[in-house]
Amino acid sequence: MKRHAWLERIETLDPETDFAEIYRISGQHEFPWDTSQSLSFALYRTYAVPAIGNLLAETGEFTRRAQKRYDDTVLILEAALEHGFDAPQGREAIRRMNRMHRRYDIADDDFRYVLATFVVVPRRWVDAYGWRPYCPHEVRATVNYYRELGRRMGLRDIPATYEEFEELLDAYERAHFAFTPGGRAVSDATLDLMRTWYPKVLARQVRLSSICLLDDPLREAFGYPRPPAALQKAVRAGMRLRGRVVRHLPPRRTPSLARNGRRVRSYPDGFRIGELGTFAPGERQHGCPVPRERTGEATGSP
C-alpha cells in the first residue's frame, strides 16, 4: 500500500456528499494521533470562554471525574463518526449528547463556537505539525461534517465555509476569552489528566510541554506564565520533527479507534452508548452495547 493511497482515495470522493467517509479516512487512517490531539486542544480552548469554563466547573464533572468526562466525550463523538449519523449507534450518540446539553442553559453562540473549534483547530494543527497538510477535500469535508452535526443538534446559522468558521472562532475568542477561576480549574484538571497518560517521570514535562503549545491569548486566559522561549521553540520543533518522521512510515491499514486506545480507561469491559455521560435523576437508560477490542494498536503510522 503506497504512502499516499488514502489521499488518492480521498481525492476520488465528493466532499459535498461523501464528507463523512473523507473525514473518517482522514481522522482514523491519515492523522489519527494528530486528530486526537487537536480535537482535545479544540475542546480545551472552550474552557477559556467564561460561560463554558464556569459551567463545566460548576457541574464538577471535569474537575472531579476528568477521565470519565474525557472518555464519554470521545466515545460519543467517535460513535457518530464510526457508525454514521443515520445508523442506530450514531443516532443514539447524538441523542445522548443533545439530552445532556438540554439540561443546561447554553447559548447557541457557544455551541457554534465549539463547532468552529472542531473545524479550525485540527486544520491549523495538522498544517503545523502533521506529516502533510490537509488537502482541499479534507478541509471541505470537515466543514460539511460539522455542519451536519450542528444541524442534528438543532443549530441554525451555521457557517457555510472554512473561512467563515475561522472568522467566527477568531472573533469569538477576541470578544470572550478571559480569566475565570472556573476556567482555570477545568484547565488544571485537564492538564493533570494528560499527565496520567504518560510515565510518571515525564509528568511535569508533559504539563509544561502542553502549555508550550498554547497560543498567547489562550495561555493568558488561563493565567499561566509564559514558558521560556527556548523551551517553547524546542517543543514545537519536536512536534514538527515527529511529522517528518511519520511521513516515512507506512499508511495505516486499519482504522485507529479511541475506544481501543490506552487513553480511554473508564470502560475496560465495553460500554453502552445510552449510558455515557451525565444524567438527570431517573433519566438513565440502556443503549447500544459496544465492546472494547483488545487486539492492541493497529499497525502503521501513529
mmCIF file of N, CA and C in Angstrom, residues 162-286:
data_model
loop_
_atom_site.group_PDB
_atom_site.id
_atom_site.type_symbol
_atom_site.label_atom_id
_atom_site.label_comp_id
_atom_site.label_asym_id
_atom_site.label_seq_id
_atom_site.Cartn_x
_atom_site.Cartn_y
_atom_site.Cartn_z
ATOM 1 N N TYR A 162 -15.043 27.048 5.446
ATOM 2 C CA TYR A 162 -13.968 27.039 6.437
ATOM 3 C C TYR A 162 -13.631 28.465 6.847
ATOM 4 N N GLU A 163 -13.560 29.367 5.888
ATOM 5 C CA GLU A 163 -13.207 30.756 6.186
ATOM 6 C C GLU A 163 -14.210 31.376 7.151
ATOM 7 N N GLU A 164 -15.486 31.054 7.004
ATOM 8 C CA GLU A 164 -16.493 31.589 7.916
ATOM 9 C C GLU A 164 -16.343 30.993 9.310
ATOM 10 N N PHE A 165 -16.038 29.700 9.400
ATOM 11 C CA PHE A 165 -15.777 29.092 10.707
ATOM 12 C C PHE A 165 -14.554 29.741 11.358
ATOM 13 N N GLU A 166 -13.508 29.972 10.578
ATOM 14 C CA GLU A 166 -12.290 30.560 11.114
ATOM 15 C C GLU A 166 -12.550 31.982 11.609
ATOM 16 N N GLU A 167 -13.307 32.745 10.839
ATOM 17 C CA GLU A 167 -13.640 34.114 11.253
ATOM 18 C C GLU A 167 -14.467 34.107 12.535
ATOM 19 N N LEU A 168 -15.429 33.161 12.616
ATOM 20 C CA LEU A 168 -16.247 33.045 13.829
ATOM 21 C C LEU A 168 -15.373 32.744 15.036
ATOM 22 N N LEU A 169 -14.483 31.752 14.900
ATOM 23 C CA LEU A 169 -13.636 31.351 16.025
ATOM 24 C C LEU A 169 -12.769 32.518 16.500
ATOM 25 N N ASP A 170 -12.079 33.170 15.570
ATOM 26 C CA ASP A 170 -11.164 34.234 15.964
ATOM 27 C C ASP A 170 -11.911 35.405 16.599
ATOM 28 N N ALA A 171 -13.041 35.791 16.028
ATOM 29 C CA ALA A 171 -13.804 36.910 16.577
ATOM 30 C C ALA A 171 -14.392 36.567 17.942
ATOM 31 N N TYR A 172 -14.882 35.348 18.081
ATOM 32 C CA TYR A 172 -15.484 34.935 19.350
ATOM 33 C C TYR A 172 -14.443 34.915 20.458
ATOM 34 N N GLU A 173 -13.248 34.428 20.143
ATOM 35 C CA GLU A 173 -12.208 34.369 21.163
ATOM 36 C C GLU A 173 -11.722 35.766 21.541
ATOM 37 N N ARG A 174 -11.607 36.666 20.563
ATOM 38 C CA ARG A 174 -11.207 38.038 20.892
ATOM 39 C C ARG A 174 -12.220 38.692 21.828
ATOM 40 N N ALA A 175 -13.484 38.380 21.627
ATOM 41 C CA ALA A 175 -14.534 39.018 22.419
ATOM 42 C C ALA A 175 -14.755 38.359 23.771
ATOM 43 N N HIS A 176 -14.434 37.061 23.906
ATOM 44 C CA HIS A 176 -14.858 36.324 25.092
ATOM 45 C C HIS A 176 -13.744 35.737 25.944
ATOM 46 N N PHE A 177 -12.562 35.495 25.399
ATOM 47 C CA PHE A 177 -11.513 34.903 26.225
ATOM 48 C C PHE A 177 -11.237 35.788 27.444
ATOM 49 N N ALA A 178 -11.262 35.192 28.615
ATOM 50 C CA ALA A 178 -10.983 35.931 29.851
ATOM 51 C C ALA A 178 -10.692 34.944 30.961
ATOM 52 N N PHE A 179 -9.912 35.375 31.920
ATOM 53 C CA PHE A 179 -9.599 34.514 33.056
ATOM 54 C C PHE A 179 -10.785 34.411 33.995
ATOM 55 N N THR A 180 -11.091 33.182 34.424
ATOM 56 C CA THR A 180 -12.037 32.939 35.500
ATOM 57 C C THR A 180 -11.496 31.792 36.333
ATOM 58 N N PRO A 181 -11.758 31.788 37.631
ATOM 59 C CA PRO A 181 -11.303 30.654 38.450
ATOM 60 C C PRO A 181 -11.863 29.327 37.960
ATOM 61 N N GLY A 182 -13.111 29.328 37.452
ATOM 62 C CA GLY A 182 -13.702 28.089 36.954
ATOM 63 C C GLY A 182 -12.979 27.562 35.737
ATOM 64 N N GLY A 183 -12.694 28.442 34.783
ATOM 65 C CA GLY A 183 -11.969 28.011 33.594
ATOM 66 C C GLY A 183 -10.587 27.501 33.934
ATOM 67 N N ARG A 184 -9.900 28.178 34.874
ATOM 68 C CA ARG A 184 -8.566 27.730 35.279
ATOM 69 C C ARG A 184 -8.647 26.366 35.956
ATOM 70 N N ALA A 185 -9.669 26.144 36.786
ATOM 71 C CA ALA A 185 -9.799 24.862 37.477
ATOM 72 C C ALA A 185 -10.001 23.722 36.479
ATOM 73 N N VAL A 186 -10.827 23.952 35.463
ATOM 74 C CA VAL A 186 -11.068 22.917 34.458
ATOM 75 C C VAL A 186 -9.808 22.690 33.635
ATOM 76 N N SER A 187 -9.096 23.762 33.317
ATOM 77 C CA SER A 187 -7.840 23.623 32.588
ATOM 78 C C SER A 187 -6.833 22.815 33.390
ATOM 79 N N ASP A 188 -6.666 23.144 34.672
ATOM 80 C CA ASP A 188 -5.715 22.403 35.509
ATOM 81 C C ASP A 188 -6.082 20.928 35.584
ATOM 82 N N ALA A 189 -7.380 20.633 35.738
ATOM 83 C CA ALA A 189 -7.815 19.239 35.812
ATOM 84 C C ALA A 189 -7.506 18.498 34.514
ATOM 85 N N THR A 190 -7.668 19.193 33.385
ATOM 86 C CA THR A 190 -7.385 18.574 32.085
ATOM 87 C C THR A 190 -5.892 18.302 31.923
ATOM 88 N N LEU A 191 -5.056 19.259 32.284
ATOM 89 C CA LEU A 191 -3.611 19.053 32.190
ATOM 90 C C LEU A 191 -3.150 17.954 33.140
ATOM 91 N N ASP A 192 -3.763 17.895 34.330
ATOM 92 C CA ASP A 192 -3.425 16.820 35.268
ATOM 93 C C ASP A 192 -3.814 15.463 34.697
ATOM 94 N N LEU A 193 -4.949 15.404 34.004
ATOM 95 C CA LEU A 193 -5.357 14.153 33.370
ATOM 96 C C LEU A 193 -4.352 13.743 32.301
ATOM 97 N N MET A 194 -3.925 14.680 31.489
ATOM 98 C CA MET A 194 -2.984 14.369 30.422
ATOM 99 C C MET A 194 -1.684 13.800 30.979
ATOM 100 N N ARG A 195 -1.290 14.245 32.147
ATOM 101 C CA ARG A 195 -0.057 13.731 32.762
ATOM 102 C C ARG A 195 -0.166 12.240 33.073
ATOM 103 N N THR A 196 -1.373 11.761 33.362
ATOM 104 C CA THR A 196 -1.542 10.355 33.729
ATOM 105 C C THR A 196 -1.413 9.425 32.525
ATOM 106 N N TRP A 197 -1.406 9.964 31.326
ATOM 107 C CA TRP A 197 -1.299 9.137 30.127
ATOM 108 C C TRP A 197 0.144 8.766 29.802
ATOM 109 N N TYR A 198 1.076 9.308 30.559
ATOM 110 C CA TYR A 198 2.496 9.091 30.291
ATOM 111 C C TYR A 198 3.189 8.588 31.562
ATOM 112 N N PRO A 199 4.374 8.018 31.453
ATOM 113 C CA PRO A 199 5.104 7.576 32.644
ATOM 114 C C PRO A 199 5.277 8.719 33.650
ATOM 115 N N LYS A 200 5.270 8.370 34.938
ATOM 116 C CA LYS A 200 5.333 9.392 35.984
ATOM 117 C C LYS A 200 6.554 10.289 35.854
ATOM 118 N N VAL A 201 7.653 9.743 35.389
ATOM 119 C CA VAL A 201 8.872 10.524 35.280
ATOM 120 C C VAL A 201 8.712 11.678 34.293
ATOM 121 N N LEU A 202 7.731 11.572 33.394
ATOM 122 C CA LEU A 202 7.508 12.608 32.388
ATOM 123 C C LEU A 202 6.380 13.558 32.757
ATOM 124 N N ALA A 203 5.741 13.358 33.910
ATOM 125 C CA ALA A 203 4.529 14.091 34.259
ATOM 126 C C ALA A 203 4.728 15.607 34.189
ATOM 127 N N ARG A 204 5.765 16.107 34.832
ATOM 128 C CA ARG A 204 5.976 17.557 34.837
ATOM 129 C C ARG A 204 6.260 18.070 33.429
ATOM 130 N N GLN A 205 7.041 17.319 32.668
ATOM 131 C CA GLN A 205 7.385 17.744 31.321
ATOM 132 C C GLN A 205 6.155 17.775 30.417
ATOM 133 N N VAL A 206 5.226 16.822 30.624
ATOM 134 C CA VAL A 206 4.011 16.782 29.806
ATOM 135 C C VAL A 206 3.183 18.041 30.025
ATOM 136 N N ARG A 207 3.022 18.442 31.271
ATOM 137 C CA ARG A 207 2.238 19.650 31.564
ATOM 138 C C ARG A 207 2.896 20.886 30.951
ATOM 139 N N LEU A 208 4.200 21.032 31.160
ATOM 140 C CA LEU A 208 4.897 22.201 30.641
ATOM 141 C C LEU A 208 4.917 22.199 29.122
ATOM 142 N N SER A 209 5.101 21.025 28.515
ATOM 143 C CA SER A 209 5.099 20.943 27.050
ATOM 144 C C SER A 209 3.736 21.318 26.487
ATOM 145 N N SER A 210 2.674 20.912 27.173
ATOM 146 C CA SER A 210 1.332 21.262 26.722
ATOM 147 C C SER A 210 1.129 22.771 26.735
ATOM 148 N N ILE A 211 1.605 23.418 27.788
ATOM 149 C CA ILE A 211 1.476 24.872 27.874
ATOM 150 C C ILE A 211 2.298 25.546 26.778
ATOM 151 N N CYS A 212 3.423 24.934 26.405
ATOM 152 C CA CYS A 212 4.245 25.481 25.327
ATOM 153 C C CYS A 212 3.511 25.489 23.987
ATOM 154 N N LEU A 213 2.533 24.616 23.835
ATOM 155 C CA LEU A 213 1.790 24.531 22.577
ATOM 156 C C LEU A 213 0.615 25.493 22.520
ATOM 157 N N LEU A 214 0.323 26.183 23.628
ATOM 158 C CA LEU A 214 -0.780 27.128 23.650
ATOM 159 C C LEU A 214 -0.364 28.452 23.021
ATOM 160 N N ASP A 215 -1.268 29.066 22.269
ATOM 161 C CA ASP A 215 -1.003 30.419 21.786
ATOM 162 C C ASP A 215 -1.169 31.402 22.941
ATOM 163 N N ASP A 216 -0.614 32.590 22.792
ATOM 164 C CA ASP A 216 -0.589 33.554 23.892
ATOM 165 C C ASP A 216 -1.978 33.922 24.425
ATOM 166 N N PRO A 217 -2.978 34.225 23.577
ATOM 167 C CA PRO A 217 -4.298 34.577 24.131
ATOM 168 C C PRO A 217 -4.905 33.469 24.985
ATOM 169 N N LEU A 218 -4.731 32.216 24.571
ATOM 170 C CA LEU A 218 -5.284 31.107 25.336
ATOM 171 C C LEU A 218 -4.524 30.928 26.645
ATOM 172 N N ARG A 219 -3.206 30.949 26.570
ATOM 173 C CA ARG A 219 -2.396 30.800 27.778
ATOM 174 C C ARG A 219 -2.705 31.901 28.789
ATOM 175 N N GLU A 220 -2.812 33.138 28.306
ATOM 176 C CA GLU A 220 -3.091 34.258 29.198
ATOM 177 C C GLU A 220 -4.485 34.169 29.804
ATOM 178 N N ALA A 221 -5.451 33.634 29.055
ATOM 179 C CA ALA A 221 -6.802 33.484 29.593
ATOM 180 C C ALA A 221 -6.842 32.509 30.759
ATOM 181 N N PHE A 222 -5.915 31.567 30.798
ATOM 182 C CA PHE A 222 -5.840 30.630 31.910
ATOM 183 C C PHE A 222 -4.895 31.106 33.021
ATOM 184 N N GLY A 223 -4.186 32.191 32.776
ATOM 185 C CA GLY A 223 -3.304 32.733 33.796
ATOM 186 C C GLY A 223 -2.005 31.982 33.965
ATOM 187 N N TYR A 224 -1.556 31.258 32.925
ATOM 188 C CA TYR A 224 -0.291 30.552 33.018
ATOM 189 C C TYR A 224 0.846 31.483 32.610
ATOM 190 N N PRO A 225 1.987 31.412 33.303
ATOM 191 C CA PRO A 225 3.134 32.239 32.906
ATOM 192 C C PRO A 225 3.690 31.770 31.559
ATOM 193 N N ARG A 226 4.321 32.697 30.875
ATOM 194 C CA ARG A 226 4.915 32.368 29.581
ATOM 195 C C ARG A 226 6.088 31.405 29.777
ATOM 196 N N PRO A 227 6.122 30.280 29.066
ATOM 197 C CA PRO A 227 7.272 29.368 29.178
ATOM 198 C C PRO A 227 8.525 30.027 28.601
ATOM 199 N N PRO A 228 9.681 29.551 28.981
ATOM 200 C CA PRO A 228 10.908 30.070 28.367
ATOM 201 C C PRO A 228 10.849 29.929 26.848
ATOM 202 N N ALA A 229 11.288 30.964 26.149
ATOM 203 C CA ALA A 229 11.203 30.966 24.684
ATOM 204 C C ALA A 229 11.943 29.791 24.071
ATOM 205 N N ALA A 230 13.098 29.455 24.628
ATOM 206 C CA ALA A 230 13.877 28.347 24.074
ATOM 207 C C ALA A 230 13.138 27.021 24.221
ATOM 208 N N LEU A 231 12.460 26.832 25.365
ATOM 209 C CA LEU A 231 11.718 25.598 25.580
ATOM 210 C C LEU A 231 10.519 25.525 24.638
ATOM 211 N N GLN A 232 9.807 26.617 24.493
ATOM 212 C CA GLN A 232 8.662 26.640 23.587
ATOM 213 C C GLN A 232 9.098 26.328 22.160
ATOM 214 N N LYS A 233 10.202 26.911 21.748
ATOM 215 C CA LYS A 233 10.715 26.659 20.400
ATOM 216 C C LYS A 233 11.102 25.196 20.242
ATOM 217 N N ALA A 234 11.722 24.618 21.273
ATOM 218 C CA ALA A 234 12.154 23.218 21.203
ATOM 219 C C ALA A 234 10.960 22.273 21.135
ATOM 220 N N VAL A 235 9.913 22.537 21.933
ATOM 221 C CA VAL A 235 8.726 21.683 21.941
ATOM 222 C C VAL A 235 8.055 21.698 20.570
ATOM 223 N N ARG A 236 7.901 22.868 20.007
ATOM 224 C CA ARG A 236 7.235 22.964 18.706
ATOM 225 C C ARG A 236 8.098 22.367 17.592
ATOM 226 N N ALA A 237 9.409 22.515 17.713
ATOM 227 C CA ALA A 237 10.298 21.882 16.734
ATOM 228 C C ALA A 237 10.202 20.364 16.833
ATOM 229 N N GLY A 238 10.075 19.849 18.064
ATOM 230 C CA GLY A 238 9.913 18.408 18.244
ATOM 231 C C GLY A 238 8.635 17.894 17.615
ATOM 232 N N MET A 239 7.577 18.677 17.707
ATOM 233 C CA MET A 239 6.312 18.277 17.078
ATOM 234 C C MET A 239 6.457 18.232 15.556
ATOM 235 N N ARG A 240 7.144 19.213 15.001
ATOM 236 C CA ARG A 240 7.343 19.211 13.548
ATOM 237 C C ARG A 240 8.235 18.049 13.113
ATOM 238 N N LEU A 241 9.224 17.729 13.951
ATOM 239 C CA LEU A 241 10.097 16.594 13.646
ATOM 240 C C LEU A 241 9.306 15.300 13.628
ATOM 241 N N ARG A 242 8.397 15.139 14.574
ATOM 242 C CA ARG A 242 7.548 13.947 14.576
ATOM 243 C C ARG A 242 6.800 13.819 13.246
ATOM 244 N N GLY A 243 6.266 14.923 12.749
ATOM 245 C CA GLY A 243 5.558 14.880 11.479
ATOM 246 C C GLY A 243 6.437 14.417 10.339
ATOM 247 N N ARG A 244 7.683 14.867 10.337
ATOM 248 C CA ARG A 244 8.596 14.459 9.267
ATOM 249 C C ARG A 244 8.929 12.975 9.362
ATOM 250 N N VAL A 245 8.991 12.453 10.587
ATOM 251 C CA VAL A 245 9.241 11.017 10.758
ATOM 252 C C VAL A 245 8.052 10.205 10.269
ATOM 253 N N VAL A 246 6.851 10.629 10.666
ATOM 254 C CA VAL A 246 5.634 9.899 10.271
ATOM 255 C C VAL A 246 5.486 9.869 8.755
ATOM 256 N N ARG A 247 5.983 10.890 8.085
ATOM 257 C CA ARG A 247 5.884 10.969 6.629
ATOM 258 C C ARG A 247 6.509 9.747 5.962
ATOM 259 N N HIS A 248 7.460 9.126 6.619
ATOM 260 C CA HIS A 248 8.172 7.992 6.028
ATOM 261 C C HIS A 248 7.658 6.638 6.527
ATOM 262 N N LEU A 249 6.622 6.642 7.345
ATOM 263 C CA LEU A 249 6.049 5.398 7.833
ATOM 264 C C LEU A 249 4.992 4.883 6.861
ATOM 265 N N PRO A 250 4.681 3.591 6.903
ATOM 266 C CA PRO A 250 3.646 3.052 6.014
ATOM 267 C C PRO A 250 2.265 3.551 6.431
ATOM 268 N N PRO A 251 1.325 3.583 5.516
ATOM 269 C CA PRO A 251 -0.023 4.040 5.858
ATOM 270 C C PRO A 251 -0.716 3.058 6.800
ATOM 271 N N ARG A 252 -1.638 3.572 7.571
ATOM 272 C CA ARG A 252 -2.406 2.730 8.494
ATOM 273 C C ARG A 252 -3.481 1.990 7.702
ATOM 274 N N ARG A 253 -3.460 0.685 7.785
ATOM 275 C CA ARG A 253 -4.409 -0.116 7.020
ATOM 276 C C ARG A 253 -5.758 -0.262 7.721
ATOM 277 N N THR A 254 -5.750 -0.288 9.039
ATOM 278 C CA THR A 254 -6.997 -0.433 9.793
ATOM 279 C C THR A 254 -7.261 0.857 10.565
ATOM 280 N N PRO A 255 -8.526 1.187 10.805
ATOM 281 C CA PRO A 255 -8.826 2.451 11.475
ATOM 282 C C PRO A 255 -8.352 2.471 12.920
ATOM 283 N N SER A 256 -7.885 3.616 13.346
ATOM 284 C CA SER A 256 -7.491 3.821 14.738
ATOM 285 C C SER A 256 -8.701 4.355 15.501
ATOM 286 N N LEU A 257 -9.161 3.587 16.492
ATOM 287 C CA LEU A 257 -10.350 3.960 17.260
ATOM 288 C C LEU A 257 -9.953 4.284 18.696
ATOM 289 N N ALA A 258 -10.452 5.394 19.194
ATOM 290 C CA ALA A 258 -10.113 5.818 20.555
ATOM 291 C C ALA A 258 -10.550 4.786 21.582
ATOM 292 N N ARG A 259 -11.666 4.107 21.327
ATOM 293 C CA ARG A 259 -12.172 3.150 22.318
ATOM 294 C C ARG A 259 -11.230 1.954 22.508
ATOM 295 N N ASN A 260 -10.315 1.758 21.564
ATOM 296 C CA ASN A 260 -9.349 0.671 21.696
ATOM 297 C C ASN A 260 -7.984 1.161 22.182
ATOM 298 N N GLY A 261 -7.858 2.456 22.394
ATOM 299 C CA GLY A 261 -6.580 3.013 22.791
ATOM 300 C C GLY A 261 -6.367 3.014 24.295
ATOM 301 N N ARG A 262 -5.196 3.474 24.697
ATOM 302 C CA ARG A 262 -4.811 3.446 26.110
ATOM 303 C C ARG A 262 -5.353 4.619 26.898
ATOM 304 N N ARG A 263 -5.820 5.658 26.236
ATOM 305 C CA ARG A 263 -6.266 6.847 26.964
ATOM 306 C C ARG A 263 -7.682 6.701 27.504
ATOM 307 N N VAL A 264 -8.488 5.877 26.854
ATOM 308 C CA VAL A 264 -9.865 5.646 27.328
ATOM 309 C C VAL A 264 -9.820 4.500 28.325
ATOM 310 N N ARG A 265 -10.125 4.789 29.598
ATOM 311 C CA ARG A 265 -9.896 3.822 30.673
ATOM 312 C C ARG A 265 -11.135 3.468 31.472
ATOM 313 N N SER A 266 -12.228 4.177 31.269
ATOM 314 C CA SER A 266 -13.374 4.029 32.169
ATOM 315 C C SER A 266 -14.208 2.788 31.897
ATOM 316 N N TYR A 267 -14.049 2.174 30.726
ATOM 317 C CA TYR A 267 -14.921 1.066 30.343
ATOM 318 C C TYR A 267 -14.090 -0.110 29.809
ATOM 319 N N PRO A 268 -13.323 -0.763 30.662
ATOM 320 C CA PRO A 268 -12.456 -1.857 30.186
ATOM 321 C C PRO A 268 -13.218 -3.038 29.620
ATOM 322 N N ASP A 269 -14.495 -3.181 30.001
ATOM 323 C CA ASP A 269 -15.292 -4.318 29.519
ATOM 324 C C ASP A 269 -16.320 -3.922 28.480
ATOM 325 N N GLY A 270 -16.180 -2.721 27.914
ATOM 326 C CA GLY A 270 -17.142 -2.242 26.941
ATOM 327 C C GLY A 270 -18.126 -1.267 27.558
ATOM 328 N N PHE A 271 -19.006 -0.722 26.747
ATOM 329 C CA PHE A 271 -19.932 0.308 27.230
ATOM 330 C C PHE A 271 -21.186 0.310 26.372
ATOM 331 N N ARG A 272 -22.202 0.978 26.877
ATOM 332 C CA ARG A 272 -23.424 1.222 26.120
ATOM 333 C C ARG A 272 -23.519 2.713 25.840
ATOM 334 N N ILE A 273 -23.744 3.075 24.592
ATOM 335 C CA ILE A 273 -23.764 4.483 24.219
ATOM 336 C C ILE A 273 -24.791 5.251 25.034
ATOM 337 N N GLY A 274 -25.953 4.653 25.257
ATOM 338 C CA GLY A 274 -27.004 5.330 26.002
ATOM 339 C C GLY A 274 -26.700 5.537 27.469
ATOM 340 N N GLU A 275 -25.614 4.933 27.961
ATOM 341 C CA GLU A 275 -25.235 5.099 29.365
ATOM 342 C C GLU A 275 -24.026 6.000 29.542
ATOM 343 N N LEU A 276 -23.538 6.588 28.449
ATOM 344 C CA LEU A 276 -22.410 7.505 28.539
ATOM 345 C C LEU A 276 -22.873 8.879 29.015
ATOM 346 N N GLY A 277 -21.963 9.603 29.644
ATOM 347 C CA GLY A 277 -22.258 10.975 30.015
ATOM 348 C C GLY A 277 -22.960 11.113 31.344
ATOM 349 N N THR A 278 -23.605 12.266 31.524
ATOM 350 C CA THR A 278 -24.302 12.587 32.772
ATOM 351 C C THR A 278 -25.805 12.489 32.575
ATOM 352 N N PHE A 279 -26.515 12.304 33.688
ATOM 353 C CA PHE A 279 -27.958 12.101 33.634
ATOM 354 C C PHE A 279 -28.645 12.900 34.729
ATOM 355 N N ALA A 280 -29.862 13.344 34.415
ATOM 356 C CA ALA A 280 -30.725 13.895 35.443
ATOM 357 C C ALA A 280 -31.298 12.730 36.245
ATOM 358 N N PRO A 281 -31.776 12.967 37.459
ATOM 359 C CA PRO A 281 -32.356 11.882 38.259
ATOM 360 C C PRO A 281 -33.445 11.133 37.504
ATOM 361 N N GLY A 282 -33.343 9.799 37.455
ATOM 362 C CA GLY A 282 -34.355 8.969 36.801
ATOM 363 C C GLY A 282 -34.270 8.914 35.295
ATOM 364 N N GLU A 283 -33.235 9.538 34.714
ATOM 365 C CA GLU A 283 -33.151 9.618 33.253
ATOM 366 C C GLU A 283 -32.414 8.451 32.631
ATOM 367 N N ARG A 284 -31.545 7.766 33.367
ATOM 368 C CA ARG A 284 -30.637 6.771 32.784
ATOM 369 C C ARG A 284 -31.387 5.683 32.024
ATOM 370 N N GLN A 285 -30.819 5.304 30.890
ATOM 371 C CA GLN A 285 -31.398 4.241 30.076
ATOM 372 C C GLN A 285 -30.287 3.425 29.451
ATOM 373 N N HIS A 286 -30.630 2.226 28.984
ATOM 374 C CA HIS A 286 -29.639 1.383 28.317
ATOM 375 C C HIS A 286 -29.529 1.799 26.859
#
